[in-house]
CSV table of C-alpha atoms in Angstrom, one decimal:
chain,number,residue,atom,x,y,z
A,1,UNK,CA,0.0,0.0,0.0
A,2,UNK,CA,3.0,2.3,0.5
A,3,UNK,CA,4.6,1.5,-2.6
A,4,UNK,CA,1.1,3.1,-4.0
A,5,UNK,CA,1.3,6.8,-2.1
A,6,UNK,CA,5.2,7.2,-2.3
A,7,UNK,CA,6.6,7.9,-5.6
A,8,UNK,CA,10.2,8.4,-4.6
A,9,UNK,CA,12.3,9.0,-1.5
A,10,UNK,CA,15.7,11.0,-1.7
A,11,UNK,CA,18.4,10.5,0.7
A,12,UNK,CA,20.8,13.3,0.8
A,13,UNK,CA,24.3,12.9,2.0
A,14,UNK,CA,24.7,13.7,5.8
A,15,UNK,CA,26.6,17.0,7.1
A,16,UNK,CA,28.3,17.6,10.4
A,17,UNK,CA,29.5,21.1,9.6
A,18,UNK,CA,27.3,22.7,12.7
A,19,UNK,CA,28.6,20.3,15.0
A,20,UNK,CA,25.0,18.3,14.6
A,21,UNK,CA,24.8,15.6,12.3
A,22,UNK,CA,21.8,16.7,9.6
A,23,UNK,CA,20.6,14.8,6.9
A,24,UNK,CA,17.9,15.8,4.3
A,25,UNK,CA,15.0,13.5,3.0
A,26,UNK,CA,12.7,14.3,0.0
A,27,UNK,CA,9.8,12.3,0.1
A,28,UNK,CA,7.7,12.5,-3.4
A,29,UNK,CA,4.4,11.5,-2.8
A,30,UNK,CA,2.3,10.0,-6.5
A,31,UNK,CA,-0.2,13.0,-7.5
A,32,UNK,CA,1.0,15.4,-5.2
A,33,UNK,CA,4.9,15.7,-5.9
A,34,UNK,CA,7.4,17.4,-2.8
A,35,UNK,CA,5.9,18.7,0.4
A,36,UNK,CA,8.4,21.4,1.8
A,37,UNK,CA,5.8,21.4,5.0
A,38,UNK,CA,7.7,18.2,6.0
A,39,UNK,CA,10.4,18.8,8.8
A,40,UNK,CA,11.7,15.9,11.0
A,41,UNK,CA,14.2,15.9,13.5
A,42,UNK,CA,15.3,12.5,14.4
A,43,UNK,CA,17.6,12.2,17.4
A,44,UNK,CA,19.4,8.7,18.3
A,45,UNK,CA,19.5,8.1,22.2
């Protein structure tokens, strides 16, 4: 059923320059392309 909503995911490459590790995602969802509303912060404890 995912496959059906998710057209493509992009995995960017990962950049410590702040000191933080961050990493952009583009999700592209079928019909409705890139949602720039999307922001998450995933933090490993």
């Amino acid at each position: 059923m995912l496959h059906e909503l998710v057209e493509k995911i992009i995995v960017h490459e990962g950049d410590k320059s702040s000191g933080h590790r961050i990493q952009k995602i583009e999700i592209y969802y079928s019909f409705v392309g890139d949602l720039e509303s999307s922001h998450v912060v995933a933090q490993r404890t």
